[in-house]
Short mmCIF file of C-alpha atoms and ligand atoms in Angstrom, two decimals:
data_model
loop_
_atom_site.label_atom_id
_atom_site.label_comp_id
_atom_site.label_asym_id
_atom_site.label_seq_id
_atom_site.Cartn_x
_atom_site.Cartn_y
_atom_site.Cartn_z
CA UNK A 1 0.00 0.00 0.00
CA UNK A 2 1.44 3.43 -1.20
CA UNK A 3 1.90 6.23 1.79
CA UNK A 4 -0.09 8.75 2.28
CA UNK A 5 2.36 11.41 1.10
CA UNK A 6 2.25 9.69 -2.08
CA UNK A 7 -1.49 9.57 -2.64
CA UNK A 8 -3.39 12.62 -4.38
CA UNK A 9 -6.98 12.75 -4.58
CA UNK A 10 -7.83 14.91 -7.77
CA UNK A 11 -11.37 15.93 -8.28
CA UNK A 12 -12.34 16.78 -11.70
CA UNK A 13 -9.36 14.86 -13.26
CA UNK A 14 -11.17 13.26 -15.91
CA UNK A 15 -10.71 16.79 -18.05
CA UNK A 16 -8.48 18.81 -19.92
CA UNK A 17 -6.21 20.37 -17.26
CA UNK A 18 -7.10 16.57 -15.34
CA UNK A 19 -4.78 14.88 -18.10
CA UNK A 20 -2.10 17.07 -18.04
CA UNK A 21 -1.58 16.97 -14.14
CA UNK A 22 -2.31 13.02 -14.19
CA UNK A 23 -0.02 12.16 -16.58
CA UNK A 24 2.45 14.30 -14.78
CA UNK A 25 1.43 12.68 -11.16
CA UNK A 26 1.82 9.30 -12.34
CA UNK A 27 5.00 9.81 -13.88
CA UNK A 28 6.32 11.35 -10.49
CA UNK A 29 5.55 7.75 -8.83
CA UNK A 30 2.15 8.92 -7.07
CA UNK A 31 -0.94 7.21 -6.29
CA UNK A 32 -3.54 9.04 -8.04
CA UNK A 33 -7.32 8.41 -7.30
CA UNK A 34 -9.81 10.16 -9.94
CA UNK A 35 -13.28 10.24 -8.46
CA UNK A 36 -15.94 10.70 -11.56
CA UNK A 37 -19.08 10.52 -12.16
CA UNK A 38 -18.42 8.85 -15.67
CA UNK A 39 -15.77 6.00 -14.77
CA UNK A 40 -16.49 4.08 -17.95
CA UNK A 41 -15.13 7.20 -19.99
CA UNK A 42 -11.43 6.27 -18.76
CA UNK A 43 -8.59 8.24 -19.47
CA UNK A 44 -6.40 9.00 -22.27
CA UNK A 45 -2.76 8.79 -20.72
CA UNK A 46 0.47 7.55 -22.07
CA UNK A 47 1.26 5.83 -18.84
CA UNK A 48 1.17 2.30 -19.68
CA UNK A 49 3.74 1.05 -17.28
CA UNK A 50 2.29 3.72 -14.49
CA UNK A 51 -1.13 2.88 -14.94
CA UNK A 52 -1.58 0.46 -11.80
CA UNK A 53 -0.90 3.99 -9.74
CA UNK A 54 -4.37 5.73 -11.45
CA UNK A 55 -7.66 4.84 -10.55
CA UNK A 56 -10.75 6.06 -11.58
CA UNK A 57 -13.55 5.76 -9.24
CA UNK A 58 -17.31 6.27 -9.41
CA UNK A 59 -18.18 8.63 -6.94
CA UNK A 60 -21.94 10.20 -7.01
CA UNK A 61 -20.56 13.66 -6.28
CA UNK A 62 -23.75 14.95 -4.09
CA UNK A 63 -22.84 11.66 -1.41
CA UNK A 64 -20.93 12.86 1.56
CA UNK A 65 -19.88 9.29 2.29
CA UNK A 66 -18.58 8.54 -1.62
CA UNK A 67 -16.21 12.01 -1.23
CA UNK A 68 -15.19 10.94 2.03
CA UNK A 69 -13.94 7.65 0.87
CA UNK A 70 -12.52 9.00 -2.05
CA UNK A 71 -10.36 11.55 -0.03
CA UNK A 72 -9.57 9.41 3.25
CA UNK A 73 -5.53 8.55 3.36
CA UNK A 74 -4.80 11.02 0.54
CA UNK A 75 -2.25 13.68 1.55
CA UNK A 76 -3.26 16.42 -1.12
CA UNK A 77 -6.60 16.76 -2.64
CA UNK A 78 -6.23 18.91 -6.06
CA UNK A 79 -10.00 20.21 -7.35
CA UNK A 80 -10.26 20.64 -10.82
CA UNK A 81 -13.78 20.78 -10.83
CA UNK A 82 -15.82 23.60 -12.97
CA UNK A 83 -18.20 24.14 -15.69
CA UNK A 84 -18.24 26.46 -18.12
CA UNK A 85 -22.48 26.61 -18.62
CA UNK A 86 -24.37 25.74 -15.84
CA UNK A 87 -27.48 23.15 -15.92
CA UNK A 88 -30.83 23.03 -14.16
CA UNK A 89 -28.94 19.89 -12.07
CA UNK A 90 -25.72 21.72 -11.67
CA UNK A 91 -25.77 25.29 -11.43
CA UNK A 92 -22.59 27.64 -11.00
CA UNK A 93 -23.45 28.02 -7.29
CA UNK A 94 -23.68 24.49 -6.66
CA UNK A 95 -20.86 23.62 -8.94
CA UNK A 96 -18.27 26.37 -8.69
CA UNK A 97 -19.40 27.37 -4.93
CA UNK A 98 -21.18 24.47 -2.60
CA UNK A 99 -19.11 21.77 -4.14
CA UNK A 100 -15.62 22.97 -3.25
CA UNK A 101 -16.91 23.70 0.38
CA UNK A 102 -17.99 20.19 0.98
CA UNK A 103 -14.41 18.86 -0.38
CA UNK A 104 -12.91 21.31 1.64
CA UNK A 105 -14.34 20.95 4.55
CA UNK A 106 -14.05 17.06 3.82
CA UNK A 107 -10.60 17.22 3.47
CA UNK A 108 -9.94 19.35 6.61
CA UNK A 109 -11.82 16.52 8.41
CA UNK A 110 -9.68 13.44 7.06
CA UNK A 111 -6.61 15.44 7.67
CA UNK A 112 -5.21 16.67 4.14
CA UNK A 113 -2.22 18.12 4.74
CA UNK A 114 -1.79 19.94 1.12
CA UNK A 115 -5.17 21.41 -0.53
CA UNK A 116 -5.14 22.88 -3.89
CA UNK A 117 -8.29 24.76 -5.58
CA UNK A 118 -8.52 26.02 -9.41
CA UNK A 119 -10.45 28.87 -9.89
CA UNK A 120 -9.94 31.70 -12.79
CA UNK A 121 -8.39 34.36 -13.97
CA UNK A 122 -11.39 37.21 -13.51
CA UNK A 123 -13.04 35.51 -10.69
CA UNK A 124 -14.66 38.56 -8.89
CA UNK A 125 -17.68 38.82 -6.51
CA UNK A 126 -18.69 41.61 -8.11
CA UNK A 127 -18.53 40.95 -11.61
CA UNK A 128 -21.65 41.14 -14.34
CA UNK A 129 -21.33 37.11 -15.20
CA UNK A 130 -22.15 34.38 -12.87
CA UNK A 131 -18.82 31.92 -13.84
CA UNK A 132 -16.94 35.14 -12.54
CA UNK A 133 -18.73 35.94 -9.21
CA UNK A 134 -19.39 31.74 -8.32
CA UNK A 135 -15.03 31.08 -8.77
CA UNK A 136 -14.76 33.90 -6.39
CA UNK A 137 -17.44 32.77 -3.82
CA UNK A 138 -15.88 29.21 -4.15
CA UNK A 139 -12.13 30.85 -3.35
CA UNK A 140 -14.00 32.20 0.31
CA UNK A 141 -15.91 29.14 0.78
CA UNK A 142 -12.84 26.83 0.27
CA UNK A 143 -10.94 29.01 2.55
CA UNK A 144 -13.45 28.82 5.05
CA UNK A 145 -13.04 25.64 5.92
CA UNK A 146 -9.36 25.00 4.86
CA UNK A 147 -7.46 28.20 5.43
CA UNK A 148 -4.49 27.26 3.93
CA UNK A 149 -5.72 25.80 0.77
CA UNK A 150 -3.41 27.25 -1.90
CA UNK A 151 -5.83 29.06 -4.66
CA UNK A 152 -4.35 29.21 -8.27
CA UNK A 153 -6.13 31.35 -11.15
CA UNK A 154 -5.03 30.55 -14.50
CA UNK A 155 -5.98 32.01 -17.71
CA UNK A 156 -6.89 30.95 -20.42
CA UNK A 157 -5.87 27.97 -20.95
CA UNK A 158 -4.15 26.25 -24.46
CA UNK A 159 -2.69 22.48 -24.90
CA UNK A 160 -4.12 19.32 -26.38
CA UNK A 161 -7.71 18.59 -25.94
CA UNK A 162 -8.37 22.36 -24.91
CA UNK A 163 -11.63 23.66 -25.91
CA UNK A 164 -11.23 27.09 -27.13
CA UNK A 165 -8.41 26.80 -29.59
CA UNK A 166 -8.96 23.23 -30.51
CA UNK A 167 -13.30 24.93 -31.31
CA UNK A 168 -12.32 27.98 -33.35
CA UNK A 169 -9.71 25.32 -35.65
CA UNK A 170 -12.73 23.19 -36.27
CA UNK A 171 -15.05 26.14 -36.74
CA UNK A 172 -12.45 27.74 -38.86
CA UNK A 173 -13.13 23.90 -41.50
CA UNK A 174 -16.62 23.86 -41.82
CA UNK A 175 -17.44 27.63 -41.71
CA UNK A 176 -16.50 30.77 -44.00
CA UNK A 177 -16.31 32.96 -41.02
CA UNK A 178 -15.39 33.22 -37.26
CA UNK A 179 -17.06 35.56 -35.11
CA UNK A 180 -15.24 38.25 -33.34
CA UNK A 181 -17.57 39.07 -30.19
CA UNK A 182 -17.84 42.55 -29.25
CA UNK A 183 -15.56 42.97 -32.15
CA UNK A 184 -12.69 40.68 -30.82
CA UNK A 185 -11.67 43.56 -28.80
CA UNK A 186 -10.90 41.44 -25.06
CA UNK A 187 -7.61 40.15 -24.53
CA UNK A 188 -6.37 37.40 -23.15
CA UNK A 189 -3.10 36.37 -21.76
CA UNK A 190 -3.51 32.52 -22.67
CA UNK A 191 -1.13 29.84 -20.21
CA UNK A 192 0.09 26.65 -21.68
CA UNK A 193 -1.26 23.62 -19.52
CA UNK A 194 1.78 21.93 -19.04
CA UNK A 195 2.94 25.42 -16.93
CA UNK A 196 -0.07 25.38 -15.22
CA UNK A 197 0.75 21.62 -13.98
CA UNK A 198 4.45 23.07 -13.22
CA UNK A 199 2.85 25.40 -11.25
CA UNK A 200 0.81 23.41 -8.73
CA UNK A 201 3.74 20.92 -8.72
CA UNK A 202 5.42 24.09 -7.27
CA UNK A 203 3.01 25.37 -5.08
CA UNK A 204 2.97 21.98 -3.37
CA UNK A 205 6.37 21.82 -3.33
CA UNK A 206 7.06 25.47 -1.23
CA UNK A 207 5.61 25.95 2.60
CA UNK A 208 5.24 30.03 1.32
CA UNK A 209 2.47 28.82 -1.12
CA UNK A 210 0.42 27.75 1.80
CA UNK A 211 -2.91 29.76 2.19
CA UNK A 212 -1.75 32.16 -1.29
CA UNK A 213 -3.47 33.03 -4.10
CA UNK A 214 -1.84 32.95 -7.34
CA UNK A 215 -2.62 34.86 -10.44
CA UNK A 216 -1.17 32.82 -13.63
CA UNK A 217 -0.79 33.97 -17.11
CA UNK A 218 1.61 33.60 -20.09
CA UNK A 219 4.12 36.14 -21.51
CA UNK A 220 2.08 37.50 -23.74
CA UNK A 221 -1.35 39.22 -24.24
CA UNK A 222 -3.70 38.88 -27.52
CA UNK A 223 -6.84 40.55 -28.35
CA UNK A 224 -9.56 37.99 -29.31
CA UNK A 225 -8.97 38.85 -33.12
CA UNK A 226 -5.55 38.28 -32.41
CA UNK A 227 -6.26 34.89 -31.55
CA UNK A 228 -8.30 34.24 -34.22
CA UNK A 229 -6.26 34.88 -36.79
CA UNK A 230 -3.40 32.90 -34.97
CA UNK A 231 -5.58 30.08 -35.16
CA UNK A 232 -6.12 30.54 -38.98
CA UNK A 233 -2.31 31.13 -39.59
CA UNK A 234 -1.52 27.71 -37.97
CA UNK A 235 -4.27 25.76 -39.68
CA UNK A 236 -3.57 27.62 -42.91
CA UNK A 237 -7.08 28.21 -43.42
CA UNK A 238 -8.43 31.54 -44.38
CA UNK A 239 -11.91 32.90 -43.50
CA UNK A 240 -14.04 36.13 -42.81
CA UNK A 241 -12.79 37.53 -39.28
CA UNK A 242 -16.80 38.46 -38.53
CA UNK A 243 -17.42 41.32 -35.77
CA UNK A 244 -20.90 40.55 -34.22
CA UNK A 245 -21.97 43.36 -31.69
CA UNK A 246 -22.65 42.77 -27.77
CA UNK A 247 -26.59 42.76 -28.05
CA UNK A 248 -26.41 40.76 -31.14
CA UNK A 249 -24.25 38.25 -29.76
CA UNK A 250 -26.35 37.94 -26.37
CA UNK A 251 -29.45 37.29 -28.59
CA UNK A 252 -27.55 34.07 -30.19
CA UNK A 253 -26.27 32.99 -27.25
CA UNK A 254 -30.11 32.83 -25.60
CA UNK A 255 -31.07 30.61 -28.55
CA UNK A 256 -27.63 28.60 -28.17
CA UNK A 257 -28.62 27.69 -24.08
CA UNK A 258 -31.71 25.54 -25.72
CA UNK A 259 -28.74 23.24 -26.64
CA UNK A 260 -27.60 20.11 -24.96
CA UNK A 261 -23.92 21.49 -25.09
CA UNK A 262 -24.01 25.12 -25.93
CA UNK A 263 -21.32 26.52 -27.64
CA UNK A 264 -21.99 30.40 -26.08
CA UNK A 265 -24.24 31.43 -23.11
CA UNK A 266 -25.12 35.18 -22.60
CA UNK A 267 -23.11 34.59 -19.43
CA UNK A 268 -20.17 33.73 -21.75
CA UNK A 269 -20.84 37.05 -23.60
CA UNK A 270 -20.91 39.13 -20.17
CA UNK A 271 -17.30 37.55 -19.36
CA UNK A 272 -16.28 38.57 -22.42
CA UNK A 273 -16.65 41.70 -21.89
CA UNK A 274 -13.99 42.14 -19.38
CA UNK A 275 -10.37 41.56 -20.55
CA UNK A 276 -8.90 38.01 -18.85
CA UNK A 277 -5.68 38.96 -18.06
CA UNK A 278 -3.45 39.06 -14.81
CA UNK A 279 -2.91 42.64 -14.41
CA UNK A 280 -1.57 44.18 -10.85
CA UNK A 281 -1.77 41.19 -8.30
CA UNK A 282 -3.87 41.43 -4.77
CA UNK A 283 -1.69 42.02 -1.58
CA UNK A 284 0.13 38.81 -0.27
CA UNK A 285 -0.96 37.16 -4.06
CA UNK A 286 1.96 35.21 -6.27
CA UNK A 287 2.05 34.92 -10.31
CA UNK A 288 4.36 32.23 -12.55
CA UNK A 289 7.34 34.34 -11.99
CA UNK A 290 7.30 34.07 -8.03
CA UNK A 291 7.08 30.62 -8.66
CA UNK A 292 10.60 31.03 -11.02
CA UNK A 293 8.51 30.14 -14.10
CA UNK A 294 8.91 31.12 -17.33
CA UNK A 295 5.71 30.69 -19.05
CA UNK A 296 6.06 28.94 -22.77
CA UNK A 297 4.95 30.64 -25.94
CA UNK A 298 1.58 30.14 -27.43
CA UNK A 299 3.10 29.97 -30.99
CA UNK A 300 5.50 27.55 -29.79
CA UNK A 301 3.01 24.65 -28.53
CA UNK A 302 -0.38 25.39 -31.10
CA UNK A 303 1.01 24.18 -34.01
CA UNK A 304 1.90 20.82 -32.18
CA UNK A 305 -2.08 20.15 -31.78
CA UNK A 306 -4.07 22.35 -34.06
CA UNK A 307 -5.04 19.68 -36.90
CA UNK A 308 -4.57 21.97 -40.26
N1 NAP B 401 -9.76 25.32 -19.47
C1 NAP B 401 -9.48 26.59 -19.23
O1 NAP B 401 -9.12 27.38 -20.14
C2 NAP B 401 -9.58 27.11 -17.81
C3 NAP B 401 -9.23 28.46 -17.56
C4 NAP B 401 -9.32 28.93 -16.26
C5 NAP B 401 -9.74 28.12 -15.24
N2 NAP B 401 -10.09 26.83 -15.52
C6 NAP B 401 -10.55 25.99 -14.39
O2 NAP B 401 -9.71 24.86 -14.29
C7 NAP B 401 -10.45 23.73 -13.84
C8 NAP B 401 -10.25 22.57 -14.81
O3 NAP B 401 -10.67 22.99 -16.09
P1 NAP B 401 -10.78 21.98 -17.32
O4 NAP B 401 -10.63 22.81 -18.54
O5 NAP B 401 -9.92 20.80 -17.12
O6 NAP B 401 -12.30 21.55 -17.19
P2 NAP B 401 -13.03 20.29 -17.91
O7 NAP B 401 -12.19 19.73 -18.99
O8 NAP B 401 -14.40 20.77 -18.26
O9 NAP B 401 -13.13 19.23 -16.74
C9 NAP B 401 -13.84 19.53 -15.58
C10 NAP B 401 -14.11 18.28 -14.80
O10 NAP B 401 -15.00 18.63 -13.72
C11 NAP B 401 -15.89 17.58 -13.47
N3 NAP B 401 -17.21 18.19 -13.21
C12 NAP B 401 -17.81 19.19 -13.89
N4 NAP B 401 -18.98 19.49 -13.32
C13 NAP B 401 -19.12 18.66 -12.25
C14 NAP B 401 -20.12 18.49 -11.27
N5 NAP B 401 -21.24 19.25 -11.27
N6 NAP B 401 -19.93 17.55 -10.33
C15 NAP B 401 -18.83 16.78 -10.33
N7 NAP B 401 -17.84 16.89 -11.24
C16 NAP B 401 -18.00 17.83 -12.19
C17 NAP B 401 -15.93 16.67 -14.68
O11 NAP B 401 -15.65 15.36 -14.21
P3 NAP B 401 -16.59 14.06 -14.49
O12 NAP B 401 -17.51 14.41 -15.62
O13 NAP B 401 -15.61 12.99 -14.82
O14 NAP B 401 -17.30 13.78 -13.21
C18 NAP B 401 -14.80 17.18 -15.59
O15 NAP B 401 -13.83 16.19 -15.85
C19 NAP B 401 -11.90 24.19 -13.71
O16 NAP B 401 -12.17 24.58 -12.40
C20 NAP B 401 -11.94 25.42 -14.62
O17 NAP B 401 -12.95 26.34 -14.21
C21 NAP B 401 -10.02 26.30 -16.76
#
């Protein structure tokens, strides 16, 4: 049986930033338990020798005794847990807010030594779009009951199997335009995955991380046209750069929630309105270069996974 110091509890691990930090976990000799409500959907890792130290469980998320068992003898429980569109069944409060409170509060309990939270770049109580105000609620509720948790905020995020850039690549096949939102004004400062898995191996690793927050963005910051056409340079595709005003864009995106998976909510369009990048860091708060990171280029890692 592996020591506790060696066994990580990551919630939400069956995503994008999940494989990254898995793959990463495993390689680093750790016990890694996955608790998911979709076991059967396994994981994609390249750990074939390492894969006796990952296990997916099925864990009904709203049981107190399934997270319990999940987290008991783990050392460091990692949450990774967060929605982009909220559901009738799993709103942003529940989700981005409730959820990390019980698994806090869990962990506290079972005595975690090491807690780490993912929230997002822009998360502010008093922003116009729920995602934004529900990742700051969750930051005070997680702290509530585990004061040192460590709290990272990454931006955007880019790698394989990322949503945004691998979505606008696809869009950029089958359509002869993509839309610029507001008129592609909002920039970004976009954070390869792999740094943001450096990071928390960092944070874990230094006893000044303990109860921080951490602000983490790349080098370098794009306007959303900017990004656009980046993603048409690398796929070598060429198509109509489309502005589509705020109110416009808010009336698509109410027809879009009727979807199963919608690809833009009007909360989507409020975020968008506010740029997503680190700017000046809160009091006591860190960023990649407190951490002695050097964040990796954008044009260095998209055309590795953007299928032309
Ligand atoms: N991707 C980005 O660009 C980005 C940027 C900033 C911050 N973040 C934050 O980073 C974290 C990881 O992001 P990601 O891109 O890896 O997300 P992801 O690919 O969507 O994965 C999220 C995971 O959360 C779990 N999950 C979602 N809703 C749940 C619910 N109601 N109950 C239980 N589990 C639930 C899912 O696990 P199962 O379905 O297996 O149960 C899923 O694997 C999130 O907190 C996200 O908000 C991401």
């Amino acid at each position: 049986m592996a020591s506790s110091e060696r066994i990580v509890t990551v919630f939400g691990g069956t995503g994008f930033v999940g494989h990254a930090l898995i793959q990463q976990l495993a390689e680093r000799g750790y016990t890694v338990r996955i608790p998911t409500r979709h076991p059967d959907k396994g994981l994609d890792l390249k750990i074939s020798g390492l894969a006796g130290q990952v296990r997916l469980i099925q864990c009904n998320p709203r049981c107190e005794a399934a997270l319990t068992e999940s987290i008991k003898g783990a050392s460091i429980v990692i949450n990774l847990i967060g929605e982009l569109a909220e559901t009738k069944a799993n709103s942003f409060q529940y989700t981005h807010v409730e959820m990390p409170a019980k698994l806090a509060r869990i962990a506290k309990a079972e005595g975690v030594t090491s807690f780490v939270h993912l929230s997002a770049l822009g998360a502010n109580l008093t922003s116009p779009a729920t995602y934004a105000r529900t990742k700051a609620a969750g930051e005070g509720s997680v702290r509530a009951f585990f004061p040192d948790a460590i709290i990272l905020r990454p931006g955007l995020l880019f790698g394989p199997r990322d949503s945004f850039f691998n979505r606008f690549a696809l869009m950029a096949r089958f359509m002869p335009f993509l839309p610029l939102i507001g008129g592609g004004h909002t920039k970004f400062q976009p954070l390869y995955v792999g740094d943001l898995v450096t990071a928390i191996f960092a944070v874990l690793a230094r006893p000044d991380a303990r109860g921080r927050l951490f602000l983490l963005g790349g080098n370098d910051v794009f306007t959303f046209r900017e990004l656009m056409q980046l993603v048409l340079n690398v796929t070598g595709r060429s198509c109509w750069l489309l502005p589509v005003p705020w109110k416009l864009a808010k009336a698509k995106a109410w027809f879009f929630e009727k979807w199963p998976t919608p690809p833009l909510t009007r909360d989507q369009v409020e975020m968008l309105k506010i740029d997503n990048v680190v700017g000046s860091l809160p009091k006591g708060a860190g960023n990649l270069a407190s951490l002695g990171l050097t964040p990796t280029p954008l044009g260095a890692i998209l055309p590795t996974y953007l299928a032309s």
